[in-house]
Tab-separated table of C-alpha atoms in Angstrom:
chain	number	residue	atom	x	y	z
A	1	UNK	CA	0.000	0.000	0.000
A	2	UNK	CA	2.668	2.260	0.972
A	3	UNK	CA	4.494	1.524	-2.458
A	4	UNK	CA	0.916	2.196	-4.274
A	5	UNK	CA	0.992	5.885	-2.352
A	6	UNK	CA	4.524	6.389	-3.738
A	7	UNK	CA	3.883	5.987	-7.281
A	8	UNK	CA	0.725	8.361	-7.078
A	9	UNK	CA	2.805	11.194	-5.648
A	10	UNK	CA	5.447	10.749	-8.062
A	11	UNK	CA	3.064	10.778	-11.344
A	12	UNK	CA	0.736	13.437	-9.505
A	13	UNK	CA	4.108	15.477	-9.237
A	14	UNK	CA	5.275	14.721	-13.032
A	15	UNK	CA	1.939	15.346	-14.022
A	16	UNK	CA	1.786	18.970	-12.350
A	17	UNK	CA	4.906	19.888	-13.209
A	18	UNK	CA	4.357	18.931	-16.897
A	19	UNK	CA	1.611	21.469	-17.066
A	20	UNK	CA	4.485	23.570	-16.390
A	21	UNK	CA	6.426	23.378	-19.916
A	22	UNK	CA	6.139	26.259	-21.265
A	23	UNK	CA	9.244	28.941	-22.264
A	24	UNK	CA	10.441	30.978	-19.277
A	25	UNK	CA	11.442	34.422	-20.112
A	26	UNK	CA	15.084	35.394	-20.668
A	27	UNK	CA	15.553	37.407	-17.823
A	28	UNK	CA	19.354	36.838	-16.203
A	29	UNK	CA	19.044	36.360	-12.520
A	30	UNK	CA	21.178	36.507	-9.339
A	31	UNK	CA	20.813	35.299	-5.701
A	32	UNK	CA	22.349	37.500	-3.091
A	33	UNK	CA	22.888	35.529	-0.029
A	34	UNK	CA	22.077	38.220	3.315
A	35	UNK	CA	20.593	35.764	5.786
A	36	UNK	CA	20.487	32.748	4.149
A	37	UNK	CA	16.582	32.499	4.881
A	38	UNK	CA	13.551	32.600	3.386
A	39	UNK	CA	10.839	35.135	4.681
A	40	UNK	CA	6.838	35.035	6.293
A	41	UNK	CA	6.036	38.803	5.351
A	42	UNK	CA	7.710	41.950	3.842
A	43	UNK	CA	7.201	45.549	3.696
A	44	UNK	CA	8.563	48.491	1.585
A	45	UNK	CA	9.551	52.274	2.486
A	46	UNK	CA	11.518	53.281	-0.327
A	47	UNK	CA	14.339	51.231	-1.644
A	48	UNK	CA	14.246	49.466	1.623
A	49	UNK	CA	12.639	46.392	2.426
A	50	UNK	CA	11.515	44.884	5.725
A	51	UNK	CA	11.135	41.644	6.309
A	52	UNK	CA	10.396	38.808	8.847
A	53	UNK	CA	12.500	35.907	8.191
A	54	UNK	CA	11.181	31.898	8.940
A	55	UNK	CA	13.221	32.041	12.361
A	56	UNK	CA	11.063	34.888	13.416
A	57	UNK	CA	13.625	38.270	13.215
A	58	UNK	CA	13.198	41.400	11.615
A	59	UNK	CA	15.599	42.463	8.666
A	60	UNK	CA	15.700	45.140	6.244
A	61	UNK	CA	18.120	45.531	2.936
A	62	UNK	CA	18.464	48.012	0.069
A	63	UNK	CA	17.170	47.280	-3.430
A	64	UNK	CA	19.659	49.052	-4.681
A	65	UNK	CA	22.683	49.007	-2.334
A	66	UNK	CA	21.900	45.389	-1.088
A	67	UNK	CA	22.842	46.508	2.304
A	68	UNK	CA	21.449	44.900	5.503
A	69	UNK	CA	20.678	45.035	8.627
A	70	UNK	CA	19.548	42.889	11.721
A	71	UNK	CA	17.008	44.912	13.680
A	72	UNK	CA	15.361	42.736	16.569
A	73	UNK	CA	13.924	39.051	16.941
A	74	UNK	CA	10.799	37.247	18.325
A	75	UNK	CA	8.589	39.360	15.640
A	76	UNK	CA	4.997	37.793	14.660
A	77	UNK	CA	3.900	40.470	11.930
A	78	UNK	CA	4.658	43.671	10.592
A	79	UNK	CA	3.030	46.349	8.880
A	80	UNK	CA	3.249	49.939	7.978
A	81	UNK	CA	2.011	53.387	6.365
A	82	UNK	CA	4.239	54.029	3.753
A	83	UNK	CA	6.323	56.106	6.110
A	84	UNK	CA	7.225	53.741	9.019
A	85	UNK	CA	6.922	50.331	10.262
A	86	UNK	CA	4.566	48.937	12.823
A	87	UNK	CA	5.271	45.354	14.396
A	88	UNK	CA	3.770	42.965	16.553
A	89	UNK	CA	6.422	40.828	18.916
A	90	UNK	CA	6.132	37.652	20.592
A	91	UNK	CA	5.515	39.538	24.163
A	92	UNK	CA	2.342	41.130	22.776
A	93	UNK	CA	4.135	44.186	22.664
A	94	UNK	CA	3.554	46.490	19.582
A	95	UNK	CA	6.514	48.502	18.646
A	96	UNK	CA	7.411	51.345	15.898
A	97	UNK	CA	10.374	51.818	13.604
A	98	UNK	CA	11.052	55.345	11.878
A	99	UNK	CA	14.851	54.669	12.071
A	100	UNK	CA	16.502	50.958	12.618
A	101	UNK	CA	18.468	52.645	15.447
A	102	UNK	CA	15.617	53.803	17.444
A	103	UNK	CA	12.802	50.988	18.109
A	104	UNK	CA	9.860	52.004	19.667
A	105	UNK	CA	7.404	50.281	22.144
A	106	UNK	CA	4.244	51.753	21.731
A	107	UNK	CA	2.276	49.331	23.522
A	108	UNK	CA	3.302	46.960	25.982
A	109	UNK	CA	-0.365	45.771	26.821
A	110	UNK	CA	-2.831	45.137	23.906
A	111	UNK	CA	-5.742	45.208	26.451
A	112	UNK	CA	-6.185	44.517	29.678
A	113	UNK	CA	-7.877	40.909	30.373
A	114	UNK	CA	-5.130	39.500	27.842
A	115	UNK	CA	-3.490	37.938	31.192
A	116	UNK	CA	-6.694	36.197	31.621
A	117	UNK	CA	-7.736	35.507	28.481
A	118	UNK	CA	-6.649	31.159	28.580
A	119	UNK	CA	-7.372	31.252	24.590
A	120	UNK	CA	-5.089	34.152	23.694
A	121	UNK	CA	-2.844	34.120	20.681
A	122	UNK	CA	-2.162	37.028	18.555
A	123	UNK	CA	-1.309	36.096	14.794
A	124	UNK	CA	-1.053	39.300	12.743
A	125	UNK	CA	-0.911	43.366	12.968
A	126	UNK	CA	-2.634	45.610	9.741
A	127	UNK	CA	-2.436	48.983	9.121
A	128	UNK	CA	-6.456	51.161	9.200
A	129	UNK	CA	-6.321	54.759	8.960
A	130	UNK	CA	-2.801	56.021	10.891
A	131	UNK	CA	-4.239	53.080	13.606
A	132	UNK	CA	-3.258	49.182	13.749
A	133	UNK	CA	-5.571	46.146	14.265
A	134	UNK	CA	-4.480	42.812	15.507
A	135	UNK	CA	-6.150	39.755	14.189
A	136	UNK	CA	-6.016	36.909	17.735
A	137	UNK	CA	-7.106	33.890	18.625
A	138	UNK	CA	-10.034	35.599	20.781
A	139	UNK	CA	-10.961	38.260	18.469
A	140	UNK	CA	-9.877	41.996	16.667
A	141	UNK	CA	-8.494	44.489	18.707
A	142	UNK	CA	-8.534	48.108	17.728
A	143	UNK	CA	-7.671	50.777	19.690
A	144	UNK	CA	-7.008	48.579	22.882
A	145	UNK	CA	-10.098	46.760	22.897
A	146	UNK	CA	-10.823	42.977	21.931
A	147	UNK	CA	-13.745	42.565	20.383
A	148	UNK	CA	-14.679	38.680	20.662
A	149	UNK	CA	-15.411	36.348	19.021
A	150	UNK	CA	-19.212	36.292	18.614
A	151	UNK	CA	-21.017	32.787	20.178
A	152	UNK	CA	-23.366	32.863	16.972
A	153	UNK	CA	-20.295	32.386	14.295
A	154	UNK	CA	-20.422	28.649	12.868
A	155	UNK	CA	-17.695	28.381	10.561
A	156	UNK	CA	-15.352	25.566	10.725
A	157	UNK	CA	-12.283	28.181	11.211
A	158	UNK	CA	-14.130	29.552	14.038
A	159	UNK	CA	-15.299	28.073	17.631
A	160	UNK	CA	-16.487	29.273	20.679
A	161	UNK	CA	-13.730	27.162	22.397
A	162	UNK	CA	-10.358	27.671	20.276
A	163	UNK	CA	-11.724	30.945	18.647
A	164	UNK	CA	-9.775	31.944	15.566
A	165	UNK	CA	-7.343	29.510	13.513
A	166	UNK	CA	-5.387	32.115	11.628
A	167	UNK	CA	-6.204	33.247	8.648
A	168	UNK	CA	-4.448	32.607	5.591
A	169	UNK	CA	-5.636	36.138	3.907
A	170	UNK	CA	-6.537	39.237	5.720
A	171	UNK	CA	-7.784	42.150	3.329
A	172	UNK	CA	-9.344	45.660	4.358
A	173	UNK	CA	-11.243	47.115	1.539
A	174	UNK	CA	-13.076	50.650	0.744
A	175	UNK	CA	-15.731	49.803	2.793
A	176	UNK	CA	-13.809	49.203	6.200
A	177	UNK	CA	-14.430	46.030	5.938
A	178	UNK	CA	-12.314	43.366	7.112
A	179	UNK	CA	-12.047	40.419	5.563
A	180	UNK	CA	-10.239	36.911	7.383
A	181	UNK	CA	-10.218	33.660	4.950
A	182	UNK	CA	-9.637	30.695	5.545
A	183	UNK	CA	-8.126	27.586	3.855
A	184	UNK	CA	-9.365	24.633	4.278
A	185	UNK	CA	-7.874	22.392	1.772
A	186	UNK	CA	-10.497	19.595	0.632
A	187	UNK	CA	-12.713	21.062	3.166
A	188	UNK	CA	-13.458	24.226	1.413
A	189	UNK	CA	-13.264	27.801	2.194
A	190	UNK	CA	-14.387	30.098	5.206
A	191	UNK	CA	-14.696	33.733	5.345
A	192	UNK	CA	-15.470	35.733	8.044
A	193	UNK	CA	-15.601	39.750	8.144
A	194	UNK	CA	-15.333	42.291	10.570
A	195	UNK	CA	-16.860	46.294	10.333
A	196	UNK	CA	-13.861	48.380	11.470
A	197	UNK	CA	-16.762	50.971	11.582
A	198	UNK	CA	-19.731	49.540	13.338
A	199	UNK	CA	-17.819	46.749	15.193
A	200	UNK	CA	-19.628	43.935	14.352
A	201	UNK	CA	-18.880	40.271	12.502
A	202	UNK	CA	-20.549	39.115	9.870
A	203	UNK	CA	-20.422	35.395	7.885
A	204	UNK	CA	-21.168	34.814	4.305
A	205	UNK	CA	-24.356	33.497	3.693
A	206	UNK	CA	-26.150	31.834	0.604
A	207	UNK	CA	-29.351	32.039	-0.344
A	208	UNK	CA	-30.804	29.028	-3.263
A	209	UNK	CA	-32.878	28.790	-5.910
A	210	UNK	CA	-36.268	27.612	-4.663
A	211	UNK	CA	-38.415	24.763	-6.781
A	212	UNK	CA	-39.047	24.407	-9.696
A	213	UNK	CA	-35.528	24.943	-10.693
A	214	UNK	CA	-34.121	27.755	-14.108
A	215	UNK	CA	-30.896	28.424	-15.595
A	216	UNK	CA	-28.966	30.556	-13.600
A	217	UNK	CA	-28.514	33.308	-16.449
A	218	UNK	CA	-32.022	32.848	-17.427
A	219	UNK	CA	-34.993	35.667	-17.383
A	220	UNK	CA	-36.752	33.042	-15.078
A	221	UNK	CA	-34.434	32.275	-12.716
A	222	UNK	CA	-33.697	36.067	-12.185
A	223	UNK	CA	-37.520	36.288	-11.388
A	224	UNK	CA	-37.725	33.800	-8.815
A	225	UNK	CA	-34.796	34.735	-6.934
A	226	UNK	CA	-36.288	38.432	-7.053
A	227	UNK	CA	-39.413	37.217	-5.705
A	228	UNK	CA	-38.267	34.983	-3.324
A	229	UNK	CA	-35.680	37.423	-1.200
A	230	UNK	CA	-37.152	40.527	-1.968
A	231	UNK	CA	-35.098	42.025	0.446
A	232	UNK	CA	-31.768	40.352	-0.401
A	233	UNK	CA	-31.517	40.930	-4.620
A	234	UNK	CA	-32.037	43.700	-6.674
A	235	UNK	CA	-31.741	43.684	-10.643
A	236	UNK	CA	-29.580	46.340	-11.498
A	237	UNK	CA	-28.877	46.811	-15.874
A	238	UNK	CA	-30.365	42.960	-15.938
A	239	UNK	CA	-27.597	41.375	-13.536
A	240	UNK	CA	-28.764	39.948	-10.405
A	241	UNK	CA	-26.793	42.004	-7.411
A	242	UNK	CA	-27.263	40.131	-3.932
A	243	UNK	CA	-27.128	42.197	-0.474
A	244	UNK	CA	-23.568	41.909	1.353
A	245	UNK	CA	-22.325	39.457	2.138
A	246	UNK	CA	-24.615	36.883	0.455
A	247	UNK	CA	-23.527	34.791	-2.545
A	248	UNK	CA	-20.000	36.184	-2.971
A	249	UNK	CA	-18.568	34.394	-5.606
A	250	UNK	CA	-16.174	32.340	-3.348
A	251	UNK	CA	-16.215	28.590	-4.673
A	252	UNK	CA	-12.599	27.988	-4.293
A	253	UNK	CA	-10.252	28.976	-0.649
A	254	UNK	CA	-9.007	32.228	-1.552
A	255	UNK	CA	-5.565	32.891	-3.091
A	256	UNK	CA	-5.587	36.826	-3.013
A	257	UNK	CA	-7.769	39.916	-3.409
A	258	UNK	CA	-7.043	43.461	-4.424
A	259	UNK	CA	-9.171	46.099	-5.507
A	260	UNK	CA	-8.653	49.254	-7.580
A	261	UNK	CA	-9.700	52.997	-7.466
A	262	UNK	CA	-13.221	52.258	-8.564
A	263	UNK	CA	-14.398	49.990	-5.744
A	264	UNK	CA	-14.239	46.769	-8.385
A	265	UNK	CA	-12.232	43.542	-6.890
A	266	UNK	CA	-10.295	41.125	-8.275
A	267	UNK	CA	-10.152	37.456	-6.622
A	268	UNK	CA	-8.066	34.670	-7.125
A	269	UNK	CA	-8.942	31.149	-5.642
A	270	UNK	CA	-7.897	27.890	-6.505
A	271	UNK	CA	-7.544	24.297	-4.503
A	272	UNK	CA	-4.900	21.540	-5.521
A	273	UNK	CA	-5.996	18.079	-4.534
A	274	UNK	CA	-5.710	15.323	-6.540
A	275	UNK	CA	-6.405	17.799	-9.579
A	276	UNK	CA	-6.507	21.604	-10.215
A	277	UNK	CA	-9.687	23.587	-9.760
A	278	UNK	CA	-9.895	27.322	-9.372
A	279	UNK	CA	-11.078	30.662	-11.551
A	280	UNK	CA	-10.183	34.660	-11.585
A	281	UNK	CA	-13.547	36.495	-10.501
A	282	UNK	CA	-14.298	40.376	-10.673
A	283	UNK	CA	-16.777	41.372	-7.687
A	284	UNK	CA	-18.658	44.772	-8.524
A	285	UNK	CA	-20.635	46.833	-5.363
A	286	UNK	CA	-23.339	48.881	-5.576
A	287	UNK	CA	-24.911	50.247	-2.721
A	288	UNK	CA	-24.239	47.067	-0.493
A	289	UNK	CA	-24.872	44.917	-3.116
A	290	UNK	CA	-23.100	42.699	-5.082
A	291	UNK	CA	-22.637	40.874	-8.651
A	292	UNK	CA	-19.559	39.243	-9.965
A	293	UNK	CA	-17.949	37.949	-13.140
A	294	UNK	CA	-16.400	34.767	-13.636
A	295	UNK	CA	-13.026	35.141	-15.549
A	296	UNK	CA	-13.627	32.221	-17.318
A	297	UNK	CA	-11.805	32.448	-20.846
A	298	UNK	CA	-8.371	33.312	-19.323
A	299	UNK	CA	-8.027	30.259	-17.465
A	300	UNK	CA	-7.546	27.194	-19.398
A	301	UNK	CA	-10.029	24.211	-18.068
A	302	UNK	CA	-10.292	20.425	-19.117
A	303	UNK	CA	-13.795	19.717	-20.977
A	304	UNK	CA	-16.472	19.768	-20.122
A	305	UNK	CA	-16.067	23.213	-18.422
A	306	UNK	CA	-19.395	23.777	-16.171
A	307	UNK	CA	-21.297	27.688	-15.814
A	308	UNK	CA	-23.246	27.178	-13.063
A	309	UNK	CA	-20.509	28.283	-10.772
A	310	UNK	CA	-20.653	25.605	-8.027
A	311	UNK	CA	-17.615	24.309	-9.274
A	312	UNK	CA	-15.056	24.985	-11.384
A	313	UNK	CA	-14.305	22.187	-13.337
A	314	UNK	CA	-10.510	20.632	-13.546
A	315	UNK	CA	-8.514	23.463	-14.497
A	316	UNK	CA	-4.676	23.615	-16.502
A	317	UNK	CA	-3.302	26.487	-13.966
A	318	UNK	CA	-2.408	26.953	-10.595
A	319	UNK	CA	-3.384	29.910	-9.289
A	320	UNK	CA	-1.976	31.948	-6.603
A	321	UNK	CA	-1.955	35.545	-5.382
A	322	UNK	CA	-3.009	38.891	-6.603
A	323	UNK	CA	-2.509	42.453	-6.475
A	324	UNK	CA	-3.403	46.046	-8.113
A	325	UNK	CA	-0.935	48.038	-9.813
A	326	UNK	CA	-1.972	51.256	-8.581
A	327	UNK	CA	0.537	53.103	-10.890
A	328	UNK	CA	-1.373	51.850	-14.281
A	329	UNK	CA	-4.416	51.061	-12.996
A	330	UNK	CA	-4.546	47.317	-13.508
A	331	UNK	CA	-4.639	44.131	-12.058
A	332	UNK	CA	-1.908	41.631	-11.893
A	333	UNK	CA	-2.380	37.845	-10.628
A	334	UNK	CA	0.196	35.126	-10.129
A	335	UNK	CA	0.263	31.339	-11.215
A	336	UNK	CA	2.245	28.238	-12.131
A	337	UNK	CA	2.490	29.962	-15.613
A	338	UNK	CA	3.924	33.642	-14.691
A	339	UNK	CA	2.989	36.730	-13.509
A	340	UNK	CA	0.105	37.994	-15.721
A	341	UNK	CA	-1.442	41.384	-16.405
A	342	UNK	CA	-5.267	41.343	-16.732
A	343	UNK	CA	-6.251	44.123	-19.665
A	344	UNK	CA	-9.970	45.547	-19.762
A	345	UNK	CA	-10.558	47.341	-23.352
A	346	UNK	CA	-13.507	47.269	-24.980
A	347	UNK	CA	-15.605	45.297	-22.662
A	348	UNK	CA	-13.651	42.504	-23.246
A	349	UNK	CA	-10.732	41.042	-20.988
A	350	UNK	CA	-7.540	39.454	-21.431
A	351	UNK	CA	-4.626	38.762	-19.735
A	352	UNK	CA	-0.902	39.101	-21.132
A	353	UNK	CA	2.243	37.312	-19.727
A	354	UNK	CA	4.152	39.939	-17.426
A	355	UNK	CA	6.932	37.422	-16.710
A	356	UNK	CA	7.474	33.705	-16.101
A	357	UNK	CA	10.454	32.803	-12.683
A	358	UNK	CA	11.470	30.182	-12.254
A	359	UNK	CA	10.961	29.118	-8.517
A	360	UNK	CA	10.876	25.586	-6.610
A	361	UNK	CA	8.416	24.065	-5.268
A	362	UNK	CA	7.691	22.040	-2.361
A	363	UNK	CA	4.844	19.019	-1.635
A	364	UNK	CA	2.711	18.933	0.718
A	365	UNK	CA	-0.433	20.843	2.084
A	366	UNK	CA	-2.890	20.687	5.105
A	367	UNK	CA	-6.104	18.994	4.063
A	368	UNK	CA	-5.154	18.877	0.916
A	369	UNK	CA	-2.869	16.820	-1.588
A	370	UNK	CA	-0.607	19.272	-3.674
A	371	UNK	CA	1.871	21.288	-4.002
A	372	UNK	CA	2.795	24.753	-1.558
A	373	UNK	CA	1.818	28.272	-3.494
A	374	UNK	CA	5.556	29.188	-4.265
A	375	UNK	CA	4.445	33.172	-4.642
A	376	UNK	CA	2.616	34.271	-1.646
A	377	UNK	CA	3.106	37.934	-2.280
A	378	UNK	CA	3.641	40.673	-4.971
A	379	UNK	CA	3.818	44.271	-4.980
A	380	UNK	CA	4.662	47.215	-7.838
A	381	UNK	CA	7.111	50.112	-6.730
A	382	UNK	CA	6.613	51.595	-10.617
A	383	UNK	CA	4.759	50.422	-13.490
A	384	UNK	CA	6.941	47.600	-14.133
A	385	UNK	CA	8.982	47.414	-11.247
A	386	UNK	CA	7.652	45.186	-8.401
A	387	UNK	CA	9.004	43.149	-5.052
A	388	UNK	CA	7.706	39.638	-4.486
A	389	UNK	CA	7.931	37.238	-1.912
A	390	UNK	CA	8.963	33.247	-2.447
A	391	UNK	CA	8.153	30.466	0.296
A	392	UNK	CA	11.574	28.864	-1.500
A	393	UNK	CA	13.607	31.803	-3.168
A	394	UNK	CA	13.641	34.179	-0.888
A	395	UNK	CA	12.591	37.398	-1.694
A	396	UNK	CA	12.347	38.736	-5.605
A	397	UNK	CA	13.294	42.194	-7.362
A	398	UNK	CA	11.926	42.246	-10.674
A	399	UNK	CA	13.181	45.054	-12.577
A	400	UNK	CA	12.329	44.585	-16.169
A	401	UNK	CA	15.860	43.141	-16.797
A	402	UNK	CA	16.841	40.886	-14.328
A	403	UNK	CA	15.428	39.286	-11.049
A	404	UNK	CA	17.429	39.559	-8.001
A	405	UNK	CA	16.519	36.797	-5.261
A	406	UNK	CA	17.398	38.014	-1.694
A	407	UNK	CA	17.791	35.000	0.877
């Protein structure tokens, strides 16, 4: 038996990796060797670049000097402003960085019953409006107060004994609206959201088509739905928008999320286990509302290829993260095949290769059989210019001509 399980991982990894033959571009790279690590999270002020290594200290090095520095250890998350750096330690302490020579504790007590609280555990720190938030165990804090975890949330990331399992995505968007997911492998996905105004959770929620049953893009089915949650779908220029947060288009545990000047979001989700499923969606709000648009001819899927959403059939690509080029207003997303630049002209959208790395990758995933995400994180610092971080090369500066791996 154990020889049977052997030969399936080795053709499920030849058969992965042979989706992967395609040319990689001719871009010279180097590796510059600093710490000899690889890297959880990364920030950027400038040409510098912070960044928490996987033995848990904080760094930063030059882009363009390749100059480092060792600033502290024992660091769980950092974020920042643009200006400065905000990070979380291991004593619950929150500290600030305006200059590597002066580190400053700005809070040495995230609120007060945290010495009492048995199911504390703080995971990460995000930056809201010149403020922080910590995502924990027991719930969001914001301005020194937890707010916990409610007794009515049911999802399987959630419980009223453990609380929180960390999140594998946080995301704040335009509305103030957090938003933790979850992956959970062959198990699905779970989402769970937070109003950094109003201070209250919410859950996604679905709502079905009732008896007898219509196409979903049909006239009828459009109808029914209308009729039967009046209060939860509106018909705005013929599409079907649903009230927040029900019937997100979230099929797939979520890979990334960014969203651009106009409000619109892009999503990436995908799971790897025994095959490939996943899809590129656009989410639009209106008032509260929502409608989305499956991606569906930039992603390459074995036949029969299925519309109704549910799920996406067995697909050819990988995909991982995403992110919005804020400097030509587009979106960029990340998979097995490249980096690749989504274009929107003439209400029609297609995606162009931005460049194709190569990076390793490693087996083996909770609740799921596959392969690790090798890109976990991408950013632009010009139009073409952009910083990305590797769970197996380190950290990458792509810079039209060359890609420099930091380790």
């Amino acid at each position: 038996m154990k020889n049977i399980f052997i030969i399936f991982l080795l053709f499920f990894s030849v058969s992965f990796f042979g989706q992967n033959e395609v040319e990689n571009d001719s871009i010279p790279t180097k590796e510059i060797k600093l710490f000899n690590t690889n890297y959880k999270e990364f920030e950027i002020i400038g040409d510098d670049i912070y960044a928490i290594t996987n033995g848990d200290s904080l760094i930063k090095f030059n882009i363009k000097t390749n100059e480092s520095s060792f600033i502290l250890n024992k660091v769980l998350s950092i974020t920042s402003n643009s200006k400065y750096i905000i990070g979380l330690n291991k004593e619950n302490k929150v500290f600030k960085i305006e200059n590597i020579n002066d580190v400053k504790i700005i809070n040495s007590e995230l609120f007060k019953g945290i010495k009492k609280n048995k199911y504390f555990k703080a995971y990460k720190i995000l930056s809201f409006k010149n403020e922080y938030l910590i995502i924990s165990q027991s719930g969001i804090i914001y301005k020194n107060k937890l707010y916990k975890i409610r007794s009515w949330l049911s999802n399987l990331s959630v419980s009223k004994k453990r609380g929180f399992n960390k999140p594998n995505l946080s995301f704040i968007d335009s509305n103030n609206l957090l938003w933790m997911c979850f992956d959970l492998g062959e198990f699905g996905e779970d989402i769970v959201f937070f109003d950094l105004e109003k201070h209250r959770y919410l859950e996604l929620k679905h709502i079905f088509q009732k008896e007898p049953y219509f196409p979903e893009k049909s006239s009828e089915y459009k109808l029914k739905m209308m009729k039967s949650y009046p209060n939860k779908v509106k018909l705005i220029d013929d599409d079907l928008y649903y009230k927040f947060p029900y019937n997100l288009p979230i099929y797939c545990p979520i890979k990334g999320m960014a969203q651009n000047k106009e409000g619109k979001f892009f999503i990436t989700q995908s799971l790897m286990h025994f095959m490939l499923s996943g899809g590129l969606v656009f989410m639009i709000e209106n008032d509260n509302y929502t409608t989305s648009i499956l991606l569906k001819n930039l992603v390459k899927y074995k036949e029969p290829f299925y519309e109704d959403f549910l799920n996406f059939n067995e697909a050819k690509e990988y995909i991982g993260t995403c992110t919005y080029n804020k400097f030509n207003d587009s979106f960029y997303y990340y998979s097995d095949k490249g980096f690749f630049k989504i274009i929107e002209s003439d209400n029609k959208t297609k995606k162009e290769l931005f460049f194709k790395p190569n990076l390793k990758w490693k087996f083996g995933l909770p609740n799921s059989l596959g392969y690790q995400m090798n890109v976990l994180k991408f950013e632009f610092i010009s139009e073409n210019k952009m910083i990305f971080l590797t769970s197996n090369n380190g950290i990458g500066y792509y810079d039209t001509n060359s890609v420099i791996y930091f380790q």
